[in-house]
CSV table of C-alpha atoms in Angstrom, one decimal:
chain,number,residue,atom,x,y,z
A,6,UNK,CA,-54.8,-13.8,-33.0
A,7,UNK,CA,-52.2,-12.3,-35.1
A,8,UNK,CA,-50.2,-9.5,-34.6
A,9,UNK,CA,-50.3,-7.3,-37.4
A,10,UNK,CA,-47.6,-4.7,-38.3
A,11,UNK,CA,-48.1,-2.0,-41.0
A,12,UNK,CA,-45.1,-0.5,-42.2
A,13,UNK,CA,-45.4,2.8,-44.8
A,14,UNK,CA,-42.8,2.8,-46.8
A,15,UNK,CA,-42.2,6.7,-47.4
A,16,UNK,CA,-38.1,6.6,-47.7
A,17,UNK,CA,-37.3,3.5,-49.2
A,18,UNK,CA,-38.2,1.1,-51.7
A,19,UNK,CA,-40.0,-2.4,-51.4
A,20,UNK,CA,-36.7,-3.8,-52.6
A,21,UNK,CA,-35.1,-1.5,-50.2
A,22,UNK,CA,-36.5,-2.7,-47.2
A,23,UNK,CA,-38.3,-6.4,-47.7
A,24,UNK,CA,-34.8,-8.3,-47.8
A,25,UNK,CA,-34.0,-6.6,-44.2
A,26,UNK,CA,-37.4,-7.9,-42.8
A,27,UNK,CA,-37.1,-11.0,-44.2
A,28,UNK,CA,-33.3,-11.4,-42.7
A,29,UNK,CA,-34.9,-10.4,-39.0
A,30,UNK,CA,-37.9,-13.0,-39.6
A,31,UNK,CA,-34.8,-15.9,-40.3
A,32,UNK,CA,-33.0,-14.7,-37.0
A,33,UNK,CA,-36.2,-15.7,-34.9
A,34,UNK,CA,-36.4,-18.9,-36.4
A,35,UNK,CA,-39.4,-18.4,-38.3
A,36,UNK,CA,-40.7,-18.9,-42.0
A,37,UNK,CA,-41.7,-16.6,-43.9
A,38,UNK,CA,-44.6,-16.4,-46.9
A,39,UNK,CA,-44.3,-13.2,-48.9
A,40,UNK,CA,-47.8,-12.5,-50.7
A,41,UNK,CA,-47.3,-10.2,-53.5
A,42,UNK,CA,-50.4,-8.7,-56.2
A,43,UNK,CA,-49.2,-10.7,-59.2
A,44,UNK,CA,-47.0,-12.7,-60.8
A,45,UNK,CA,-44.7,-10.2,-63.0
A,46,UNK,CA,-43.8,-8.5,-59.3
A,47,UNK,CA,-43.5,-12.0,-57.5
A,48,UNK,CA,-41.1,-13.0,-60.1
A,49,UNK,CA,-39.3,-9.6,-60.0
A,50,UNK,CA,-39.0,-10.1,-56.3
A,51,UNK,CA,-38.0,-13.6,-56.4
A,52,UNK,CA,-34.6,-12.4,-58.8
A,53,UNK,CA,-33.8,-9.4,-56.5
A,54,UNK,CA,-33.5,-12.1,-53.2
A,55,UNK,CA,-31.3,-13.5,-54.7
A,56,UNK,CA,-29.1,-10.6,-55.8
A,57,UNK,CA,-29.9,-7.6,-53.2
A,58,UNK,CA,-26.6,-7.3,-51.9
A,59,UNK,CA,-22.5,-8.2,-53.0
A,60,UNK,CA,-21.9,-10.7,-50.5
A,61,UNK,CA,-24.8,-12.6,-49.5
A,62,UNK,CA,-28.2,-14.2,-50.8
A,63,UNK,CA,-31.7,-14.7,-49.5
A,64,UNK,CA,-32.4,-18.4,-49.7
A,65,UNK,CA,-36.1,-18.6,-50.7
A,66,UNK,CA,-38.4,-19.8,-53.2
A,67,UNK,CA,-41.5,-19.9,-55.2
A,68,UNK,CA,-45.2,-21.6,-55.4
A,69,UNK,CA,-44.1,-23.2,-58.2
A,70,UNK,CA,-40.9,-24.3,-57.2
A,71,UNK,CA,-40.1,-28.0,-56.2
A,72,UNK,CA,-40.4,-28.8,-52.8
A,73,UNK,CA,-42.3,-25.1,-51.7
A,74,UNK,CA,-42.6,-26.5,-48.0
A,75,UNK,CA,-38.8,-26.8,-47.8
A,76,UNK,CA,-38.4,-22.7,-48.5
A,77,UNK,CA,-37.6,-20.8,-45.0
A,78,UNK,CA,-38.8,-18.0,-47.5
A,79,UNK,CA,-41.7,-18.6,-50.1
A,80,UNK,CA,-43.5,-16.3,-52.7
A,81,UNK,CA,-47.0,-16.6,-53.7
A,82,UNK,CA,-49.4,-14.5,-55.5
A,83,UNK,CA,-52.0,-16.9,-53.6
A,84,UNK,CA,-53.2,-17.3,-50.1
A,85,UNK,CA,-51.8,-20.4,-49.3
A,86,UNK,CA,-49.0,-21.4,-46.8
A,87,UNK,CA,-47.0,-24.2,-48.2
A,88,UNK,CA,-44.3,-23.9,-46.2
A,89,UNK,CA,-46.3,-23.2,-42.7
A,90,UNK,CA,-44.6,-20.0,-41.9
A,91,UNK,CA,-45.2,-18.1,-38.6
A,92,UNK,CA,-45.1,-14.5,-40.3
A,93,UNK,CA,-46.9,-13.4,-43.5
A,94,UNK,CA,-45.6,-10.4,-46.0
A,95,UNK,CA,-48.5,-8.7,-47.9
A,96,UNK,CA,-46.8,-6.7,-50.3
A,97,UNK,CA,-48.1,-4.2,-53.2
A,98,UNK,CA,-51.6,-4.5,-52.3
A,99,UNK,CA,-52.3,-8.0,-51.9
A,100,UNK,CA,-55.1,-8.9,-50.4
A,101,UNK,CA,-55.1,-10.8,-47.1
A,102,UNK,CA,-56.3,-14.9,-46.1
A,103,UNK,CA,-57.4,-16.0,-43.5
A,104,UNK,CA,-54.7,-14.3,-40.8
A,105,UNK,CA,-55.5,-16.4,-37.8
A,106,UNK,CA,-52.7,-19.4,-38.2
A,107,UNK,CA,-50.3,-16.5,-38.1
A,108,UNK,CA,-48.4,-15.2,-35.3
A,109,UNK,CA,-47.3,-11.9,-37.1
A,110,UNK,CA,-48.6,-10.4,-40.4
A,111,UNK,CA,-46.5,-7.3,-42.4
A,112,UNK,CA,-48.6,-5.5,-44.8
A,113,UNK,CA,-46.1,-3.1,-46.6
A,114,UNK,CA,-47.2,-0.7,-48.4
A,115,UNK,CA,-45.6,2.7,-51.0
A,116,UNK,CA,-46.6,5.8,-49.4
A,117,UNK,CA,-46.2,7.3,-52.8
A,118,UNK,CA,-49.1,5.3,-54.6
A,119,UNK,CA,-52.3,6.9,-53.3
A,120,UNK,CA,-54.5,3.2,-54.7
A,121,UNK,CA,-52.2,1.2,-51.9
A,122,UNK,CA,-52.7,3.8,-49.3
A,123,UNK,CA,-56.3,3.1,-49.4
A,124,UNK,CA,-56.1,-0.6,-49.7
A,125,UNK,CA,-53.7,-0.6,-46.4
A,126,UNK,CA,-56.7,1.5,-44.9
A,127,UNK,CA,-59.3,-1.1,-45.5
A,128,UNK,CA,-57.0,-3.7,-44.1
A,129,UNK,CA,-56.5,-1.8,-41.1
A,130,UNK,CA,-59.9,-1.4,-40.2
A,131,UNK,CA,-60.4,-5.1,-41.2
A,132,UNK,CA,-57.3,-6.6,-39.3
A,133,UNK,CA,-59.3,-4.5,-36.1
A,134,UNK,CA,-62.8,-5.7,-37.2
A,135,UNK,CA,-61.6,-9.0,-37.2
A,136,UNK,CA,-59.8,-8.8,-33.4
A,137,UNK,CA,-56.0,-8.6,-34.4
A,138,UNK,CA,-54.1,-6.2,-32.6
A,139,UNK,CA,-52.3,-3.8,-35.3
A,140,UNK,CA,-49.5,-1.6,-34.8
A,141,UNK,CA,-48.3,1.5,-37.6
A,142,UNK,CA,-44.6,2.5,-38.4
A,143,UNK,CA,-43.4,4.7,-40.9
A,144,UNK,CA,-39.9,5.4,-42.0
A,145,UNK,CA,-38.4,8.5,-40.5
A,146,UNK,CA,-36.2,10.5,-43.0
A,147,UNK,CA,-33.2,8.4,-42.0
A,148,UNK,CA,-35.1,5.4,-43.2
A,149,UNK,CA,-35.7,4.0,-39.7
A,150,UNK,CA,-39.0,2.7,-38.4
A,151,UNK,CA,-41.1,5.0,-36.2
A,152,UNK,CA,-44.3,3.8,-34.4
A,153,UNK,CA,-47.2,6.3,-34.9
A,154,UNK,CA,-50.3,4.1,-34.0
């Protein structure tokens, strides 16, 4: 069973903190899949990695880029896992696979949009439904995380 981690962005943006998460996912070892709601944002996403901060880069890729299984980070709009990552990013609503191959799953989620609020509800009471255990952290005004549930 998974573990799954949702984090309520209410400080930052996505861009703000997905990079960070995605930088502590490398440091374990593991690979990362980021599933966003379309492609416009996937492609949006995939730019920013690249150019988040001055002096370093997030090496990732696509779906549709040669060799996806290669990519220690990929970025789908689908459910797949190309690139057999341990830890799944579900990002601006996106709805979950199958979450069972996975040994951690992020749904992130803009505490300022009242349609992903919702949609992180019903994956909360589905990731319980389903037997994963589920944790909830929300950024404190200093940005940090916060476990409430």
């Amino acid at each position: 069973m998974a573990e799954a981690l949702f984090y309520h962005l209410t400080e930052s943006t996505l861009e703000e903190a997905l990079p960070a998460l995605l930088e502590k996912s490398l440091e374990r070892g593991w690979r990362a899949v980021v599933q966003v709601g379309g492609q416009e944002r996937r492609d949006a996403i995939d730019q920013h990695l690249w150019t988040y901060r001055d002096d370093s880069f997030l090496a990732h890729g696509t779906e549709h880029d040669p060799h996806p299984g290669r990519q220690p980070v990929l970025l789908t709009c689908g459910e797949a896992n190309p690139n057999g990552a341990r830890i799944r990013f579900l990002v601006d609503g996106a709805a979950p696979p199958d979450l069972s191959s996975y040994e951690r799953v992020v749904f992130l989620f803009d505490g300022h949009d009242e349609a992903q609020l919702e949609q992180a509800r019903g994956h909360w009471k589905a990731v319980k439904v389903a037997g994963h255990s589920a944790t909830y952290w929300q950024q404190t005004p200093e940005r940090r995380w916060e476990r409430k549930a």
